[in-house]
Short mmCIF file of C-alpha atoms in Angstrom, two decimals:
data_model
loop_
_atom_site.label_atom_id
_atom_site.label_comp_id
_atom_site.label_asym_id
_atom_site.label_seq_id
_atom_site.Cartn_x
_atom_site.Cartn_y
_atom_site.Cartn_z
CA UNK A 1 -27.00 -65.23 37.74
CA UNK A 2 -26.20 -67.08 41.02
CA UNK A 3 -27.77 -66.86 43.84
CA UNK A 4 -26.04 -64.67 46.90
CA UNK A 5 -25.21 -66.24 50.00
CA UNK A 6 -25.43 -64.53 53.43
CA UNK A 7 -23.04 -64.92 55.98
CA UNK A 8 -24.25 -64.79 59.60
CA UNK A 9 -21.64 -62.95 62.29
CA UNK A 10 -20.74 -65.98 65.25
CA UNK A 11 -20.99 -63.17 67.94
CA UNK A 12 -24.82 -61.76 66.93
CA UNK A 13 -26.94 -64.38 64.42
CA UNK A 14 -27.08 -61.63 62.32
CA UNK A 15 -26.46 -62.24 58.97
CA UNK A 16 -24.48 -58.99 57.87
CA UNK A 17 -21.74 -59.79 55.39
CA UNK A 18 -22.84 -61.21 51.65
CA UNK A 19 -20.35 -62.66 48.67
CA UNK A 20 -21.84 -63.83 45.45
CA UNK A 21 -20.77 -66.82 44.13
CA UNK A 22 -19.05 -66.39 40.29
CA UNK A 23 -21.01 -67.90 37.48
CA UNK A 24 -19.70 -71.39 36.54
CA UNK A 25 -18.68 -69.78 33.25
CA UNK A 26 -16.66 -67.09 34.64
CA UNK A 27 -14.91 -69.69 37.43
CA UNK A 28 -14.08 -71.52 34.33
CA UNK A 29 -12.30 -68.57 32.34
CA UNK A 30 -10.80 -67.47 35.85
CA UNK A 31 -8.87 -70.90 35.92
CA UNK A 32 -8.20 -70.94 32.31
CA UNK A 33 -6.33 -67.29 32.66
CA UNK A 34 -4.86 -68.41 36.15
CA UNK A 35 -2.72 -71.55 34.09
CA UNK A 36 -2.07 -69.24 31.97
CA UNK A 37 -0.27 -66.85 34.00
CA UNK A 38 1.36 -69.90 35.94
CA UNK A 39 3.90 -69.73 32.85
CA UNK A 40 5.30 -66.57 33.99
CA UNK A 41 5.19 -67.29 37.53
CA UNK A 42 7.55 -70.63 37.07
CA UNK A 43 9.83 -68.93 34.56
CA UNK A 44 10.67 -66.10 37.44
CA UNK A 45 12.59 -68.68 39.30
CA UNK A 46 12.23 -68.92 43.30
CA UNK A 47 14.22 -66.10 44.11
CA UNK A 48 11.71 -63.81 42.35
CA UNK A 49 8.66 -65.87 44.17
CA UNK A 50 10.16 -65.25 47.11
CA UNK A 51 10.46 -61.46 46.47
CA UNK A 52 6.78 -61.29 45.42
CA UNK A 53 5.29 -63.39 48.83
CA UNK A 54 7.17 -61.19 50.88
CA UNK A 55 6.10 -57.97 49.39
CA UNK A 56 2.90 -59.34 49.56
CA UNK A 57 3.09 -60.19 53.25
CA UNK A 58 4.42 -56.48 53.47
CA UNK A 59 1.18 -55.20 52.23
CA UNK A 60 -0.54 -57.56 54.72
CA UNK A 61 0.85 -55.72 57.81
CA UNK A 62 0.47 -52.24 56.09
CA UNK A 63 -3.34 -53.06 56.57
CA UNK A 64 -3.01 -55.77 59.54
CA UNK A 65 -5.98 -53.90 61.34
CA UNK A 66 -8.25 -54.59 59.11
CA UNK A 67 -7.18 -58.29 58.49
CA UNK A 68 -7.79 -58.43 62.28
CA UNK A 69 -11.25 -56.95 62.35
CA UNK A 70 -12.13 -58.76 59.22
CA UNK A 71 -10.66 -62.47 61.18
CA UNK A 72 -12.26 -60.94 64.23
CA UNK A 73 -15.90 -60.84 62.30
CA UNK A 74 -15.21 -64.06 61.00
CA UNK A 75 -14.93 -65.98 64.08
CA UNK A 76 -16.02 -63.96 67.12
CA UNK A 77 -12.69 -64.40 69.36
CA UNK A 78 -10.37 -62.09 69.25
CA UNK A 79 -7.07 -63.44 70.72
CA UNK A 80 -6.90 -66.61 68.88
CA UNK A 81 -7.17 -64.32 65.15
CA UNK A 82 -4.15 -62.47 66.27
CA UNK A 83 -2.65 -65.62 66.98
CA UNK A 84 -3.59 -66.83 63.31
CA UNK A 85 -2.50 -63.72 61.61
CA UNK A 86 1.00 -64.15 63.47
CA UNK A 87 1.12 -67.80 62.13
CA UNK A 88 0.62 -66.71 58.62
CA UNK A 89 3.17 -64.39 58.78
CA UNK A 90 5.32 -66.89 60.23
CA UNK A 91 4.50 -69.15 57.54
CA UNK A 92 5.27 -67.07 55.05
CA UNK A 93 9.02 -66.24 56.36
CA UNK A 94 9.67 -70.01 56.90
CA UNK A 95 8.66 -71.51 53.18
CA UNK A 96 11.14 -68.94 51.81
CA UNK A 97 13.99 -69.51 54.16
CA UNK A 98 12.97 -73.49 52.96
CA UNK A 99 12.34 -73.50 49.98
CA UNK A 100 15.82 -73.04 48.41
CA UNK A 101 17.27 -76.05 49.73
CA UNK A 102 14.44 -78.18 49.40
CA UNK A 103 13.85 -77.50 45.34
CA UNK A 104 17.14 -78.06 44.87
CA UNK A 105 17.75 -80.57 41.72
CA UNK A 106 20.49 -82.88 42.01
CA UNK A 107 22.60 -85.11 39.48
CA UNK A 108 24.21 -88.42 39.77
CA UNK A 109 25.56 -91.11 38.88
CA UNK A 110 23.73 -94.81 38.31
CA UNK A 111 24.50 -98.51 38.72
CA UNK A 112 25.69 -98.24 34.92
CA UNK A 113 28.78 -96.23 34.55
CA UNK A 114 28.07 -94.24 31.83
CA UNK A 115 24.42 -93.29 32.58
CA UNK A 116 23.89 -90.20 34.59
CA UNK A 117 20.82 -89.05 36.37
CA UNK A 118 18.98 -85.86 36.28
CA UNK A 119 16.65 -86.05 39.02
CA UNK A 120 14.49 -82.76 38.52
CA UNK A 121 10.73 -81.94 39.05
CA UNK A 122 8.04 -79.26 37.69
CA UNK A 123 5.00 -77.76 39.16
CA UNK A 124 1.53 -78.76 38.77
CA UNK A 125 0.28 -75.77 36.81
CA UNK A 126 -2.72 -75.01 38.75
CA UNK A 127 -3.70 -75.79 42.64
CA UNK A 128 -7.19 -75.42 43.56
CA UNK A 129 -7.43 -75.38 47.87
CA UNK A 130 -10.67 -75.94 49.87
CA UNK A 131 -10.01 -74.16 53.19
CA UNK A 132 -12.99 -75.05 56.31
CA UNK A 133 -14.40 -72.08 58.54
CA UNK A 134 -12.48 -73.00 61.80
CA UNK A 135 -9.30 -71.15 61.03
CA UNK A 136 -10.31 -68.68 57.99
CA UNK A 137 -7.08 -67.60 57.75
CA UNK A 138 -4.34 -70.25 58.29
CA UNK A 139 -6.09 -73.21 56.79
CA UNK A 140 -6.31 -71.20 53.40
CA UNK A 141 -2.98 -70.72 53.47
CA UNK A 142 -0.93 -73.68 54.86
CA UNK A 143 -0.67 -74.92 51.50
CA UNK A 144 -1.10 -72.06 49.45
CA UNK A 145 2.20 -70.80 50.33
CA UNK A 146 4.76 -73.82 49.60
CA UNK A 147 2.38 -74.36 46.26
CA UNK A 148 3.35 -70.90 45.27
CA UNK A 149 6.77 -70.83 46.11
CA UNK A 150 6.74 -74.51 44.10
CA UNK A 151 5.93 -72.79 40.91
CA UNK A 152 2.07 -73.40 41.11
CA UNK A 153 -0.86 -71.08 40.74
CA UNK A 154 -3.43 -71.16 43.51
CA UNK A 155 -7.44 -70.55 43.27
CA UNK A 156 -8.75 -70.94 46.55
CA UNK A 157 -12.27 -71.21 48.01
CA UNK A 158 -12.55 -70.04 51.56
CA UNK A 159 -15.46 -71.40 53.32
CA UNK A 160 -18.89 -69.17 52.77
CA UNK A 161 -19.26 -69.92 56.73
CA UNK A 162 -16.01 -67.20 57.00
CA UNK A 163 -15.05 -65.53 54.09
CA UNK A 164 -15.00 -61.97 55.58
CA UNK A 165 -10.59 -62.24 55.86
CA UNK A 166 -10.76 -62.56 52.17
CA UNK A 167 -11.06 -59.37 51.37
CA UNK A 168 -7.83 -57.39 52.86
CA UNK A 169 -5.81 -60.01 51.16
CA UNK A 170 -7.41 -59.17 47.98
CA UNK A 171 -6.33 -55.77 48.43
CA UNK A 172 -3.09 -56.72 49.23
CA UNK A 173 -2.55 -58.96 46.49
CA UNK A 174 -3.68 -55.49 44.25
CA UNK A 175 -0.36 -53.95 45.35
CA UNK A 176 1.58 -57.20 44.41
CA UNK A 177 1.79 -57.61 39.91
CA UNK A 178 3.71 -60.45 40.12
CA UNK A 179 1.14 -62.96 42.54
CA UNK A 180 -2.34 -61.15 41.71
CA UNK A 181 -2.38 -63.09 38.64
CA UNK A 182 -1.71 -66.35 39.93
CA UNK A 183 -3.09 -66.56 43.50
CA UNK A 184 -6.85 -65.87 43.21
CA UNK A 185 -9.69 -65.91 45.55
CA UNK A 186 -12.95 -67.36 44.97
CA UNK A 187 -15.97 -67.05 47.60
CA UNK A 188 -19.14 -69.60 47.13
CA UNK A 189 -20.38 -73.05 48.46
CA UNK A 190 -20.23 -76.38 47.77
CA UNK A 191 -21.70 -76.21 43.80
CA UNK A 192 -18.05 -73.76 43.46
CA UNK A 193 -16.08 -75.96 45.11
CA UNK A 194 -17.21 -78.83 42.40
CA UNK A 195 -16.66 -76.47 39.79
CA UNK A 196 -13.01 -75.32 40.88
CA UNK A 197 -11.71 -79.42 40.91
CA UNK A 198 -13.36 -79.77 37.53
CA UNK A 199 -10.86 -77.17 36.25
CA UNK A 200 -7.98 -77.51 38.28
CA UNK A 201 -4.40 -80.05 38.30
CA UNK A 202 -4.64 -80.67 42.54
CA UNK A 203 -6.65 -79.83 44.79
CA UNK A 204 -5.84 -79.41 48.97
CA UNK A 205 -9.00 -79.90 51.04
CA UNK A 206 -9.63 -79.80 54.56
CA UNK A 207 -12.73 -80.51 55.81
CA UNK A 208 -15.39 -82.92 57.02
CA UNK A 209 -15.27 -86.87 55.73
CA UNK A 210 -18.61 -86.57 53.96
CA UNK A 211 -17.10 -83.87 51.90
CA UNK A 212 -13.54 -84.98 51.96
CA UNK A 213 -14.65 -88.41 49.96
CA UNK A 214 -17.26 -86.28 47.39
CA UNK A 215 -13.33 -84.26 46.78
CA UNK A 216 -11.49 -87.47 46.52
CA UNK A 217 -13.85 -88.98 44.45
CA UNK A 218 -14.54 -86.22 42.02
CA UNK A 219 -10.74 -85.59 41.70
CA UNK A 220 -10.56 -89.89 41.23
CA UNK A 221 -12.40 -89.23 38.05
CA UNK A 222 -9.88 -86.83 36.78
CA UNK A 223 -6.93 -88.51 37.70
CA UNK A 224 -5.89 -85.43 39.93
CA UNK A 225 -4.31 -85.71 43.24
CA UNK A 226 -6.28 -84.89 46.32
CA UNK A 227 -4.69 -83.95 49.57
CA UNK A 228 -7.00 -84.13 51.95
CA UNK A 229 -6.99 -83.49 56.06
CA UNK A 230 -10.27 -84.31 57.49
CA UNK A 231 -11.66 -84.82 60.65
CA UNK A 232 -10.33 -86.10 64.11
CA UNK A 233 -11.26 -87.30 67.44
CA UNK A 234 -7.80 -87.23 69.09
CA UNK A 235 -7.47 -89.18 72.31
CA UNK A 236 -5.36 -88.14 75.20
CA UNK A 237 -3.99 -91.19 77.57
CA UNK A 238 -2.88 -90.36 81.00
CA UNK A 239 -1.13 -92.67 83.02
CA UNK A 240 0.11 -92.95 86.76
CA UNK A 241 3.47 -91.61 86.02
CA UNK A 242 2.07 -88.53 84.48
CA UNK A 243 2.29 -84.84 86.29
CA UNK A 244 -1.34 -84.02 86.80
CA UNK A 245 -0.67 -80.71 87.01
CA UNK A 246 1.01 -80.51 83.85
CA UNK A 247 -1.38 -83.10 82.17
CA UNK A 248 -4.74 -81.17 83.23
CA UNK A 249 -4.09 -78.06 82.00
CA UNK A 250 -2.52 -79.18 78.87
CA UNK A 251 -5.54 -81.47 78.05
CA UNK A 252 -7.63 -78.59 79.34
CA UNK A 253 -5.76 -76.41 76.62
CA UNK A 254 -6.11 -78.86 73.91
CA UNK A 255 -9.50 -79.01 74.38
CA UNK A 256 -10.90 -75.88 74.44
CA UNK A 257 -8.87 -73.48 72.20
CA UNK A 258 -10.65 -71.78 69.62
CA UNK A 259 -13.53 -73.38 71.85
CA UNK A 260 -13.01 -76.54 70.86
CA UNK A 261 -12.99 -75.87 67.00
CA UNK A 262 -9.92 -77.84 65.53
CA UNK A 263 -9.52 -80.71 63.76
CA UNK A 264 -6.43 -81.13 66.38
CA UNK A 265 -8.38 -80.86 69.66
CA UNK A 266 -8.50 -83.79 72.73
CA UNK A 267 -11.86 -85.10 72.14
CA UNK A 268 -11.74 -88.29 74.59
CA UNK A 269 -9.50 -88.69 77.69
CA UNK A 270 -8.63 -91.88 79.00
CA UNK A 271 -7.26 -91.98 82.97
CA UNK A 272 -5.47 -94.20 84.37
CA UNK A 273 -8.06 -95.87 87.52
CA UNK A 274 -5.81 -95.11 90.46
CA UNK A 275 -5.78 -91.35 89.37
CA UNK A 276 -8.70 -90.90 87.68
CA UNK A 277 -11.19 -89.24 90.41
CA UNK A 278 -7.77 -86.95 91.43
CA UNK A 279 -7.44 -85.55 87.58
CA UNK A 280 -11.11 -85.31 86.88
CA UNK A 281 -11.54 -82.82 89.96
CA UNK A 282 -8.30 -80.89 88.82
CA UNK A 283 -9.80 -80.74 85.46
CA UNK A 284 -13.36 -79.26 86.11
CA UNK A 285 -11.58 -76.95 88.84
CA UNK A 286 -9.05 -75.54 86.33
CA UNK A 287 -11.86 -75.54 83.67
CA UNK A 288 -14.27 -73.88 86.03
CA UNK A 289 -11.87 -70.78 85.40
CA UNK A 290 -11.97 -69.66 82.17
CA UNK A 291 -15.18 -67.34 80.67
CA UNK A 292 -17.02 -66.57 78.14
CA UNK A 293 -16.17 -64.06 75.61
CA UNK A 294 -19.50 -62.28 76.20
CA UNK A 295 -20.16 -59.51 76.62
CA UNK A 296 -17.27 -58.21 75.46
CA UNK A 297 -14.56 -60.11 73.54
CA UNK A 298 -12.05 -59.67 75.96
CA UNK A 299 -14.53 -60.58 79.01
CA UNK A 300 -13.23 -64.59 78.84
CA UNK A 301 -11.54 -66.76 77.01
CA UNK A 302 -14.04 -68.99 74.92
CA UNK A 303 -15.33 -67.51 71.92
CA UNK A 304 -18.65 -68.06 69.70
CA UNK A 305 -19.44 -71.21 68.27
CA UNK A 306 -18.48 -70.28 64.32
CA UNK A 307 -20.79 -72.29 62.43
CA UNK A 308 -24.65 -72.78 63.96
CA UNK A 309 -24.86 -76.10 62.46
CA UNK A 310 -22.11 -77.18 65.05
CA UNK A 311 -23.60 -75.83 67.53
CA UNK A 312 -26.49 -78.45 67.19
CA UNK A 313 -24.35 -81.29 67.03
CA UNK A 314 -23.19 -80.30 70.20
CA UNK A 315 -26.74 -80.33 71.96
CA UNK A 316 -26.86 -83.56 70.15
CA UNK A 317 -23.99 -85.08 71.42
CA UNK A 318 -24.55 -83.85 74.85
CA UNK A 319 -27.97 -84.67 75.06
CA UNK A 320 -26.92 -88.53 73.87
CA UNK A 321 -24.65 -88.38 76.21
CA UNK A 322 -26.69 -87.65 79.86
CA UNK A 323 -29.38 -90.17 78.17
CA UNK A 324 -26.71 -92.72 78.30
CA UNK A 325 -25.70 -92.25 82.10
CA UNK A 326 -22.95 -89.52 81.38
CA UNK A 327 -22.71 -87.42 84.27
CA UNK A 328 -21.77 -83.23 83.86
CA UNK A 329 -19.97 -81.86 85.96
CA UNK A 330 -19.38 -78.38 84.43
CA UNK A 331 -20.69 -76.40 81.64
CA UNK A 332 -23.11 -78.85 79.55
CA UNK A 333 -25.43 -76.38 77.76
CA UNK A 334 -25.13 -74.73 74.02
CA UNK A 335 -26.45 -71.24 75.34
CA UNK A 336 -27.56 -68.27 73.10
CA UNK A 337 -26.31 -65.01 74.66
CA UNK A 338 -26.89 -61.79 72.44
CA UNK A 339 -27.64 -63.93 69.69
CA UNK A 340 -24.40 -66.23 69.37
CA UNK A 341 -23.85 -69.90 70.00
CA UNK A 342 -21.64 -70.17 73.54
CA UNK A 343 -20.98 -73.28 75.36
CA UNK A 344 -18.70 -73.35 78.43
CA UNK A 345 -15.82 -75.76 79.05
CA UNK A 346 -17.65 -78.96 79.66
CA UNK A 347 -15.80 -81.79 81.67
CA UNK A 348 -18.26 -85.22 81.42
CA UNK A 349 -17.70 -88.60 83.23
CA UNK A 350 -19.29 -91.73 83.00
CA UNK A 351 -18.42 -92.01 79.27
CA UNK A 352 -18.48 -94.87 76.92
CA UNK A 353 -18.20 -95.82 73.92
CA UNK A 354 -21.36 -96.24 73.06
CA UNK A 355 -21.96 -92.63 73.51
CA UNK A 356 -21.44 -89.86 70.19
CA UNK A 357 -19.64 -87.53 72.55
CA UNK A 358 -16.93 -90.77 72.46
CA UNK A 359 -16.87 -91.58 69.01
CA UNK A 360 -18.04 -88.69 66.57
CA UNK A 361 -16.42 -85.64 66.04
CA UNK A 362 -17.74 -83.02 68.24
CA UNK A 363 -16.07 -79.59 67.60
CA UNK A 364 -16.63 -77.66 71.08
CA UNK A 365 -15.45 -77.48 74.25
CA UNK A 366 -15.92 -80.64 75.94
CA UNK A 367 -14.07 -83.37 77.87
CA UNK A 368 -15.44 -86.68 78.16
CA UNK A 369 -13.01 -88.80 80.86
CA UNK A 370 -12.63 -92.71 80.95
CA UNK A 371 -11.13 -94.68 83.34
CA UNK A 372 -8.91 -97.35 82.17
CA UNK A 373 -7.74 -100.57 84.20
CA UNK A 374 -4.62 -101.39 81.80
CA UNK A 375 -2.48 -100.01 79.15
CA UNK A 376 -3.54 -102.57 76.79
CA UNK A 377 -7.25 -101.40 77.51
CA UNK A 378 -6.19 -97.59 77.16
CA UNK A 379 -4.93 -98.10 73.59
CA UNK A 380 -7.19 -100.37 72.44
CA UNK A 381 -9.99 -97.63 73.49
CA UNK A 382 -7.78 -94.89 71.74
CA UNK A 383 -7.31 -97.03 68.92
CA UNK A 384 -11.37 -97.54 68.81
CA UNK A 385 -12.52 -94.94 66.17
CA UNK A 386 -12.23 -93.93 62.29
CA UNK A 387 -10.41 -90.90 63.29
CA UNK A 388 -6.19 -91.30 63.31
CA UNK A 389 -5.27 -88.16 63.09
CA UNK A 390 -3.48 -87.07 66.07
CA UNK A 391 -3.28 -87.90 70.01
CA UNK A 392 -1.25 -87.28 73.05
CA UNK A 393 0.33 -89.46 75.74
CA UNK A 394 1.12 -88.22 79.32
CA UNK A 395 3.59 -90.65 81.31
CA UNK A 396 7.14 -90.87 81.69
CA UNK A 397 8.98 -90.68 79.11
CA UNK A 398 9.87 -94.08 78.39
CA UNK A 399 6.31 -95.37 78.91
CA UNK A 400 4.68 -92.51 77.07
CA UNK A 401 6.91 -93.27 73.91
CA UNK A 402 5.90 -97.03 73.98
CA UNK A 403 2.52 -96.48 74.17
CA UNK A 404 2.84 -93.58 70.88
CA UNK A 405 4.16 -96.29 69.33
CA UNK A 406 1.26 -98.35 69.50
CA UNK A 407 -1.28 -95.37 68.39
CA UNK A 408 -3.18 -95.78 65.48
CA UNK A 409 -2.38 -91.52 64.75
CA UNK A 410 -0.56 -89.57 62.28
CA UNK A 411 1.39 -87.39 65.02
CA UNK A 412 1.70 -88.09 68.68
CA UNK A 413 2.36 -85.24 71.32
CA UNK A 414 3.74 -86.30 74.80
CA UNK A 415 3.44 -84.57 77.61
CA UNK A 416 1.51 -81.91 75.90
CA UNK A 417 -1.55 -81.07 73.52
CA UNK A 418 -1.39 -80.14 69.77
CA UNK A 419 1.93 -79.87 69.37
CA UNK A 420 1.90 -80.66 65.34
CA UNK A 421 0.11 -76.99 65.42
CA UNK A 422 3.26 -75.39 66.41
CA UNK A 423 5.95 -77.86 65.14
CA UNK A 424 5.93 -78.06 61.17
CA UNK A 425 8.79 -79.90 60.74
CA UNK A 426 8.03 -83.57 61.46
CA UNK A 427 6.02 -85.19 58.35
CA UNK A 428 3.21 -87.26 59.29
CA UNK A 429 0.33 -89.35 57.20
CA UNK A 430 -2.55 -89.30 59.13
CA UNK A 431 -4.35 -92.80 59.89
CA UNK A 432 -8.21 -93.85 58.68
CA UNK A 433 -10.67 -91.79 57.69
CA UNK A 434 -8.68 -88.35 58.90
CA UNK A 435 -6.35 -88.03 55.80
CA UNK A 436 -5.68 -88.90 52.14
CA UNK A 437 -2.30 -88.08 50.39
CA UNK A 438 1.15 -86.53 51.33
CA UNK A 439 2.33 -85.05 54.37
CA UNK A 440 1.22 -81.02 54.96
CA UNK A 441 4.05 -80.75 57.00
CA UNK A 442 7.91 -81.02 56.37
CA UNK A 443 9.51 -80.81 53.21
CA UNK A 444 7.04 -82.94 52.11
CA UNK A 445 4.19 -80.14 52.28
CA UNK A 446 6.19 -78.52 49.28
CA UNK A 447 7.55 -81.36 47.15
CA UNK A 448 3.75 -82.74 46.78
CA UNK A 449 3.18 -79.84 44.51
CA UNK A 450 6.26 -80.52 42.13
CA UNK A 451 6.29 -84.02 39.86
CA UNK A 452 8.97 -85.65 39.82
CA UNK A 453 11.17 -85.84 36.15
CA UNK A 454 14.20 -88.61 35.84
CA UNK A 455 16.43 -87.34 32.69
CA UNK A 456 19.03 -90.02 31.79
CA UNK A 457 22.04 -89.23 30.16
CA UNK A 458 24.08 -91.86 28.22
CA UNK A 459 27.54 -90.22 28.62
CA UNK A 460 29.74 -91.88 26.29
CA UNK A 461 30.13 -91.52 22.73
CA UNK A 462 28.88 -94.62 21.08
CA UNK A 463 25.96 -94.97 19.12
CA UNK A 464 24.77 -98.23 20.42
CA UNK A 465 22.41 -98.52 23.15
CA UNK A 466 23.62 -100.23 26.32
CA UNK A 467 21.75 -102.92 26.39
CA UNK A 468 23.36 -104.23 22.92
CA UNK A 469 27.08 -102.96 24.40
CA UNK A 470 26.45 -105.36 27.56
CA UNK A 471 25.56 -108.22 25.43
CA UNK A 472 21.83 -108.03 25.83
#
């Protein structure tokens, strides 16, 4: 029998929620009858998907309150959840408004005249999706959805950090005949993780780099794709043409939501010398501003730190930091109030790159600002990490699309923070160590789950092939 795992609530460090992982033998029979019923699911066609992820979605809201307090449980902030449950549901509506046009199969003609191309595709039969604590919700999703609505059936593994959400979609999915039997929820660790890509035909992880490579390695061995989005240490580069105004609370933004727990956040700002003392002040002043969460949820803005192993790397980091010469200026210290993990919007200066606060992925609320002499200097320091995933440039426009050019990152935003959180159409391939596979955004987010099929026709009505008709 395996072992139970207890799951500790961000806002107390009380462990008061339990799942049990399923026996290897059982996971195994769960994916076996999950490819199974994949048959079905393809042969209803994508109009019938459609209907069955909406009324799914429709039993979502029926019981949206619990979803909330569930999310709510989960993560210990209560503004950014409702946000999340709003971005699933937007999801949702947008891969079936999509979806039609993009799995459309085409025919045409080739460079011989009397060979026609099929170009069509099929599903992989079974998806398996490892989904991180940081957003429960949305990051067990954002490929779930376009996988179903591509034909595939989905076992995912939540993170046994937050697993709490699971359960209202579960009872959901009850109410929907069509999906329970092909989108299924598992809860466990790491050891059911390695079981689901030993039984699956993909598998979508996001996650850590240590982790992410066991995935891609493990799925190497079966000759399975891997999709993987792992971690980042985005950069923001301001220059002298930049509105502060604009550029300090956008960084400030970027930095701090969901306290600093996203793959997507502004880990490392670089300031142009002339202007650097003038943003740094507007920075801690604006950051100065926003509270804690605590005591109540809705007494601030920054919420629990979710998993209590990140809140030690963020002593860590700090501490490495001020032993270095980095001086604080606000915040600074992982406190425990009532039992949770908080840390305050920290704003650091005298930062190099020497320094883990600079280099490794921290995952809180802090802002560690360089100055830089050049532009050449400022993206060569941006460019200095294993990260790629993301960044942002504040300048005029020209200047600030130069430089994005020049960015060793898979999507640039200018003249704001974190935009590819909000914009899902542009298709990017994240750089390094922060991504492996096709784009999770664009119509490329849903093709990656369909293989591609070439049938070619010989259209006329000889028997010889046309090699021997061309005098081959």
């Amino acid at each position: 029998m395996t072992k139970p795992i207890e799951v500790r609530n961000p806002r107390t460090g009380k462990f008061d929620y339990v799942i049990i992982p399923p026996p290897s033998k059982l996971l195994v029979q769960q994916c076996k009858r999950t490819r199974r019923a994949q048959v079905h699911w393809q042969q209803l066609g994508l109009e019938g998907r459609i209907e069955a992820l909406q009324q799914w979605k429709q039993a979502i809201l029926s019981g949206r309150d619990r979803l909330t307090e569930a999310l709510v449980n989960d993560t210990g902030r209560l503004s950014v959840s409702v946000l999340e449950i709003d971005s699933f549901f937007s999801s949702i509506d947008r891969w079936c408004r999509l979806a039609p046009e993009l799995l459309q199969e085409s025919a045409k003609n080739t460079a011989i005249p009397f060979i026609a191309l099929q170009q069509t595709s099929v599903p992989y039969p079974l998806v398996g999706i490892i989904s991180p604590w940081n957003f429960p919700l949305l990051l067990s999703t954002i490929d779930t959805i376009p996988a179903l609505l591509a034909g595939c059936a989905v076992i995912v593994k939540p993170s046994e950090i937050a697993p709490r959400f699971v359960a209202p979609l579960i009872t959901a999915l009850n109410a929907v005949p069509k999906l329970h039997d092909v989108l299924t929820f598992v809860e466990g660790a790491g050891t059911t993780g390695s079981i689901l890509i030993e039984n699956v035909d993909l598998v979508c992880f996001t996650g850590s780099v240590a982790t992410g490579r066991k995935v891609a390695e493990a799925a190497a061995k079966r000759f399975i794709p891997a999709f993987l989005e792992l971690g980042g240490k985005d950069p923001a580069i301001v220059l002298e043409s930049a509105n502060l105004e604009l550029a300090t609370s956008a960084i400030l933004w970027g930095s701090v939501v969901n306290t600093g727990q996203s793959c997507l956040s502004i880990e490392r700002i670089y300031v142009a010398e002339s202007i650097f003392e003038k943003f740094y002040h507007q920075l801690v002043a604006k950051a100065h501003r926003l509270g804690l969460a605590y005591p109540t949820i809705e007494s601030g803005e920054i919420g629990p730190i979710i998993a209590e192993r990140q809140a030690a790397i963020i002593s860590d980091h700090l501490l490495d930091a001020v032993e270095k010469g980095a001086v604080i200026h606000c915040g600074g210290v992982v406190e425990d109030l009532g039992g949770g993990w908080w840390c305050r919007p920290t704003v650091l200066t005298q930062v190099n790159h020497s320094m883990k606060v600079m280099t490794e992925e921290t995952f809180g609320p802090i802002m560690p600002v360089m100055p830089f002499s050049t532009v050449e200097q400022a993206v060569s320091l941006a460019n200095d990490s294993i990260y790629g995933l993301s960044a942002a440039v504040f300048a005029s426009e020209a200047e600030a699309l130069e430089i994005a050019q020049q960015i060793d990152a898979g999507a640039i935003s200018i003249n704001d923070a974190g935009l590819t959180a909000m914009i899902h159409e542009g298709e990017k391939n994240a750089f390094k160590f922060s991504s492996l596979g096709g784009s999770r955004m664009g119509a490329a987010a849903l093709k990656r789950f369909m293989r591609k099929k070439a049938i070619l026709i010989k259209t006329n009505a000889t028997n010889d092939p046309w090699w021997f008709e061309n005098g081959e």
